Tab-separated table of C-alpha atoms and ligand atoms in Angstrom:
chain	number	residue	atom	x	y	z
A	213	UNK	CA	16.793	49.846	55.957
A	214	UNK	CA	16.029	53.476	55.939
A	215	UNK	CA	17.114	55.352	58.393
A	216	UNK	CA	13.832	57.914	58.872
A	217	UNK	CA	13.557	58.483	62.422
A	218	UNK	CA	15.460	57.874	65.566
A	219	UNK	CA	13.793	54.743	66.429
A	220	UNK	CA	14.824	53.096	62.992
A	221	UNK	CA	18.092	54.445	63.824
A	222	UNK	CA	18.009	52.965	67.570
A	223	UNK	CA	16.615	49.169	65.903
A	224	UNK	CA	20.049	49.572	63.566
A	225	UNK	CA	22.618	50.249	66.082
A	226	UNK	CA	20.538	47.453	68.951
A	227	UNK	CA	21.140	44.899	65.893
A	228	UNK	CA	24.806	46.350	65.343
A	229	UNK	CA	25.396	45.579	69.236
A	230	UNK	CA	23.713	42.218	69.182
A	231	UNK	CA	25.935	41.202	66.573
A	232	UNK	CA	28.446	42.060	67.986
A	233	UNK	CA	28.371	40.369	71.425
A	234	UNK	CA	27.799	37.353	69.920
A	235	UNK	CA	30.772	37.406	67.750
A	236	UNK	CA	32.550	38.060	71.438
A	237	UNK	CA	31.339	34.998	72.677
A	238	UNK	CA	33.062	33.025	70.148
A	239	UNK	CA	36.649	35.316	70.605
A	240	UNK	CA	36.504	35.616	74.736
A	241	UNK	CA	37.635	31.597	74.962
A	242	UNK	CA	40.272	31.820	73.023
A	243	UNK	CA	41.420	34.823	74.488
A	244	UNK	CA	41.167	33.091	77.711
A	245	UNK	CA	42.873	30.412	76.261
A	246	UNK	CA	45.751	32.638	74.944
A	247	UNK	CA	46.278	34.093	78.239
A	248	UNK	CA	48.942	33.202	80.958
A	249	UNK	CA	48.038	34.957	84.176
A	250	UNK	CA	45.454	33.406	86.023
A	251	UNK	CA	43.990	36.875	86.764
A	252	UNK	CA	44.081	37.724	83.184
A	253	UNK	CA	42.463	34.213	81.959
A	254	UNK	CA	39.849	34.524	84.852
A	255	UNK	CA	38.816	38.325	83.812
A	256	UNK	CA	38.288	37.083	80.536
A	257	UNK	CA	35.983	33.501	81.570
A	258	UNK	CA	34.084	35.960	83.897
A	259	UNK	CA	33.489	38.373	80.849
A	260	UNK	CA	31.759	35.793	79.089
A	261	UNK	CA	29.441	35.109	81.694
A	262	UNK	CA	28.794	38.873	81.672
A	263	UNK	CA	28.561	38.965	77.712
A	264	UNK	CA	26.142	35.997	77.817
A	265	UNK	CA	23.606	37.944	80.039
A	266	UNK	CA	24.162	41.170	78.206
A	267	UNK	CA	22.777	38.697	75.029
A	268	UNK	CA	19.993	37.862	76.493
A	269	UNK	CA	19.077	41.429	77.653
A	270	UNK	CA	19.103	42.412	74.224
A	271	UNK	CA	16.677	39.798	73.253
A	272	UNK	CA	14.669	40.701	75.408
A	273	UNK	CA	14.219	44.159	73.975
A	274	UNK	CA	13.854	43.129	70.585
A	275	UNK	CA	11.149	40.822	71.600
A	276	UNK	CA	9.376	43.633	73.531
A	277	UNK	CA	10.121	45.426	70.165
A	278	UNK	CA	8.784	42.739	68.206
A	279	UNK	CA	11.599	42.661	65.920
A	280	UNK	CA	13.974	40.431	64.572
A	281	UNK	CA	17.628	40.690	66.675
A	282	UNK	CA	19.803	39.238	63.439
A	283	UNK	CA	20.103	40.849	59.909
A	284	UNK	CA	23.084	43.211	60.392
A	285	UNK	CA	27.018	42.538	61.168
A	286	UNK	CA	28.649	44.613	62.960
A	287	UNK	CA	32.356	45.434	61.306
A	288	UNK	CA	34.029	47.004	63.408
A	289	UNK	CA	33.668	43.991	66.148
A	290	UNK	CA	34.799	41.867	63.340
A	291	UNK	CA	37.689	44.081	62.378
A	292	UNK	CA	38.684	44.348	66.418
A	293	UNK	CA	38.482	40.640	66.694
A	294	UNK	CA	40.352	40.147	63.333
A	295	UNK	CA	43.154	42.583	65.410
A	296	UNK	CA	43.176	40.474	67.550
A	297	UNK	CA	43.774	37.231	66.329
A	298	UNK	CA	47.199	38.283	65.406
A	299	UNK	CA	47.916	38.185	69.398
A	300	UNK	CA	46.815	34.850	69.362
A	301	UNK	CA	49.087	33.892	66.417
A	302	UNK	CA	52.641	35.655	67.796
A	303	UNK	CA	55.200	33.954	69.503
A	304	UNK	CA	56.363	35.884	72.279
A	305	UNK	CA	57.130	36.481	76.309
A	306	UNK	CA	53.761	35.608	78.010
A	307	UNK	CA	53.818	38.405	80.113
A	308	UNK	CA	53.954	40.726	76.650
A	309	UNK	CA	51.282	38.732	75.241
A	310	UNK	CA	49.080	39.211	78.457
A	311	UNK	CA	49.383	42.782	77.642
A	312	UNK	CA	48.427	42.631	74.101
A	313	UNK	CA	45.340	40.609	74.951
A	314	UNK	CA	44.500	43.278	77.590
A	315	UNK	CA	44.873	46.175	74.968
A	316	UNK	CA	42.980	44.320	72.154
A	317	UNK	CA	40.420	43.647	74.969
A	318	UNK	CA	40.052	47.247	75.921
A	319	UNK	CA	39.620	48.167	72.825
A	320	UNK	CA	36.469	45.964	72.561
A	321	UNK	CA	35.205	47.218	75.894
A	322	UNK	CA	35.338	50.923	74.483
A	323	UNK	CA	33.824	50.168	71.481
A	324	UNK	CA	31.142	48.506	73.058
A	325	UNK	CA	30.650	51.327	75.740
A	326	UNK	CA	30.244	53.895	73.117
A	327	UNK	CA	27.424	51.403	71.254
A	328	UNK	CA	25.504	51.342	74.349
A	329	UNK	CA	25.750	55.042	75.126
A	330	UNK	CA	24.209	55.897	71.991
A	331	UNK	CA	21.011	53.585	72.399
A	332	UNK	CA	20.867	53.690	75.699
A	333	UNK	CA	20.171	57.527	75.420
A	334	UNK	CA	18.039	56.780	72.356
A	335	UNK	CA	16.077	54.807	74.648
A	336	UNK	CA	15.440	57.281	76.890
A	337	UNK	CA	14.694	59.929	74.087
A	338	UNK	CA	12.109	57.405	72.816
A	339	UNK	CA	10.685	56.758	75.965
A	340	UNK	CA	11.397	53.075	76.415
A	341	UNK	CA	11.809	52.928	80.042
A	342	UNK	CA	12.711	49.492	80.600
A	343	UNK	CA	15.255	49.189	77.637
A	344	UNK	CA	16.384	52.190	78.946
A	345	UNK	CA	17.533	50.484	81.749
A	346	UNK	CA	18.736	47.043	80.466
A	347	UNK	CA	21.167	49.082	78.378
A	348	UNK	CA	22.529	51.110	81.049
A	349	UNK	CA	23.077	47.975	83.125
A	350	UNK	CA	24.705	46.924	79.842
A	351	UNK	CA	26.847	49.820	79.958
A	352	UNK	CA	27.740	49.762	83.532
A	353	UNK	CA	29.031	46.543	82.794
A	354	UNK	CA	30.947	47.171	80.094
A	355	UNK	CA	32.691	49.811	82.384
A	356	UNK	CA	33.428	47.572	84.743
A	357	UNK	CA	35.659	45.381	82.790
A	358	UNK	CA	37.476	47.939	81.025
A	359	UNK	CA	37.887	49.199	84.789
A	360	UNK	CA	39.298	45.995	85.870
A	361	UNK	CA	41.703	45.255	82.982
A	362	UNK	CA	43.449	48.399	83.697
A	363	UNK	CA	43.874	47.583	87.315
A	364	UNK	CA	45.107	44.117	86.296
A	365	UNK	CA	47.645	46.088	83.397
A	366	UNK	CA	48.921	48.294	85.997
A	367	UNK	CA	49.417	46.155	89.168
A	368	UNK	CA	50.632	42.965	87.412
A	369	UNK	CA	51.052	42.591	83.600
A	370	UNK	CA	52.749	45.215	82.560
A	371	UNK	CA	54.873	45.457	85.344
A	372	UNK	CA	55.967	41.646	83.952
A	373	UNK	CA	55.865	42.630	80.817
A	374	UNK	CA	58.213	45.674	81.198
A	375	UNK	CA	60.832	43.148	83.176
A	376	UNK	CA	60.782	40.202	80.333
A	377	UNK	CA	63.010	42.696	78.493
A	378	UNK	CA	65.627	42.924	81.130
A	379	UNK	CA	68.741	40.713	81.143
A	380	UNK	CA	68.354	39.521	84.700
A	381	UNK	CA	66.298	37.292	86.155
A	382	UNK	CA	62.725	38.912	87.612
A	383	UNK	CA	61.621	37.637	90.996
A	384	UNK	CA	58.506	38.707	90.384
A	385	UNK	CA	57.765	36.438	87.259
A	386	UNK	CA	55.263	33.918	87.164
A	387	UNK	CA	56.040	29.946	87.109
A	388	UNK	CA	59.662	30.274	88.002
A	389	UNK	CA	60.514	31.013	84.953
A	390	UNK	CA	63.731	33.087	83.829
A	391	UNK	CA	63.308	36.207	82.040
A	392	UNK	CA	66.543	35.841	79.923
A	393	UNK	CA	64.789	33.281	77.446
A	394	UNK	CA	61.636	33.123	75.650
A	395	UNK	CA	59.268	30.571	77.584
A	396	UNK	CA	56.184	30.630	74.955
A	397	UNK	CA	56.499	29.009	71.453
B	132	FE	FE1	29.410	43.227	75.854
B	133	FE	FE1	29.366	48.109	64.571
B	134	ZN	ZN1	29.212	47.050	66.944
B	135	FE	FE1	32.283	43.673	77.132
């Protein structure tokens, strides 16, 4: 599709966003899955709630748009989910692989953030008032989780994390495990 004016432009990168929350709704269980803190596991459930409405709002503009939502793939979500896989594939201290997932899933977060600046301020450019709106809610959102998985890194994970390396046993570890051998195959 040519790109001739902004609104093209805005229909491209909408599509580019739509694609890729819905190739988010397929990675969040397993990244849920992967995960060993509760908290962590839980963040990651409740995102894809979040990720299911944030579909829907987008439908909702195309149809107001009267256009199509499918026809384009979005790469980079691919590429950032492809990243991540290799998380779920390592064998490792579940406290380190907590804070992979949160990295890999803060990546995602800013990715999409800076997607739904762009249309959301297209939006507004154009006029469209009410996608102007579902975007930014979008955004907001988006914002949020990235928000919470850095409290969640920095009161709890990677304070576990940084202590699986130590020779001594952690009090603070989850499950009663020892930090001395590796608990995750
Ligand atoms: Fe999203
Ligand atoms: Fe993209
Ligand atoms: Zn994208
Ligand atoms: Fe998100």
């Amino acid at each position: 599709m040519a790109l001739d004016s902004l609104h093209d432009l805005y229909v491209e990168e909408l599509k580019d966003l739509y694609s890729a929350e819905n190739q988010l709704l397929k990675a969040l269980p397993k990244m849920a899955k992967a995960a060993s803190a509760p908290e962590l596991k839980a963040a990651f459930t409740e995102h894809l709630e979040v990720t299911r409405g944030q579909v829907g709002r987008l439908e909702t503009i195309f149809a107001d748009l009267g256009v199509s939502p499918k026809g384009k793939k979005c790469k980079a979500m691919e590429g950032l989910i492809e990243e991540g896989k290799e998380i779920l594939e390592e064998d490792g201290e579940p406290a380190v692989i907590d804070a992979a997932l949160i990295g890999a899933a803060q990546r995602v977060e800013h990715y999409e953030m800076a997607g739904y600046g762009c249309v959301r301020t297209f939006a507004r450019l154009l006029g469209y008032t009410k996608a102007e709106k579902l975007l930014q809610a979008t955004l907001d959102e988006e914002g949020e989780a990235d928000k919470a998985l850095t409290e969640l890194a920095e009161t709890v994970i990677n304070i576990e994390a940084e202590a699986e390396g130590d020779d001594e046993e952690v009090p603070a570890q989850r499950n009663g495990k020892t930090s001395s051998k590796p608990v995750r195959k």
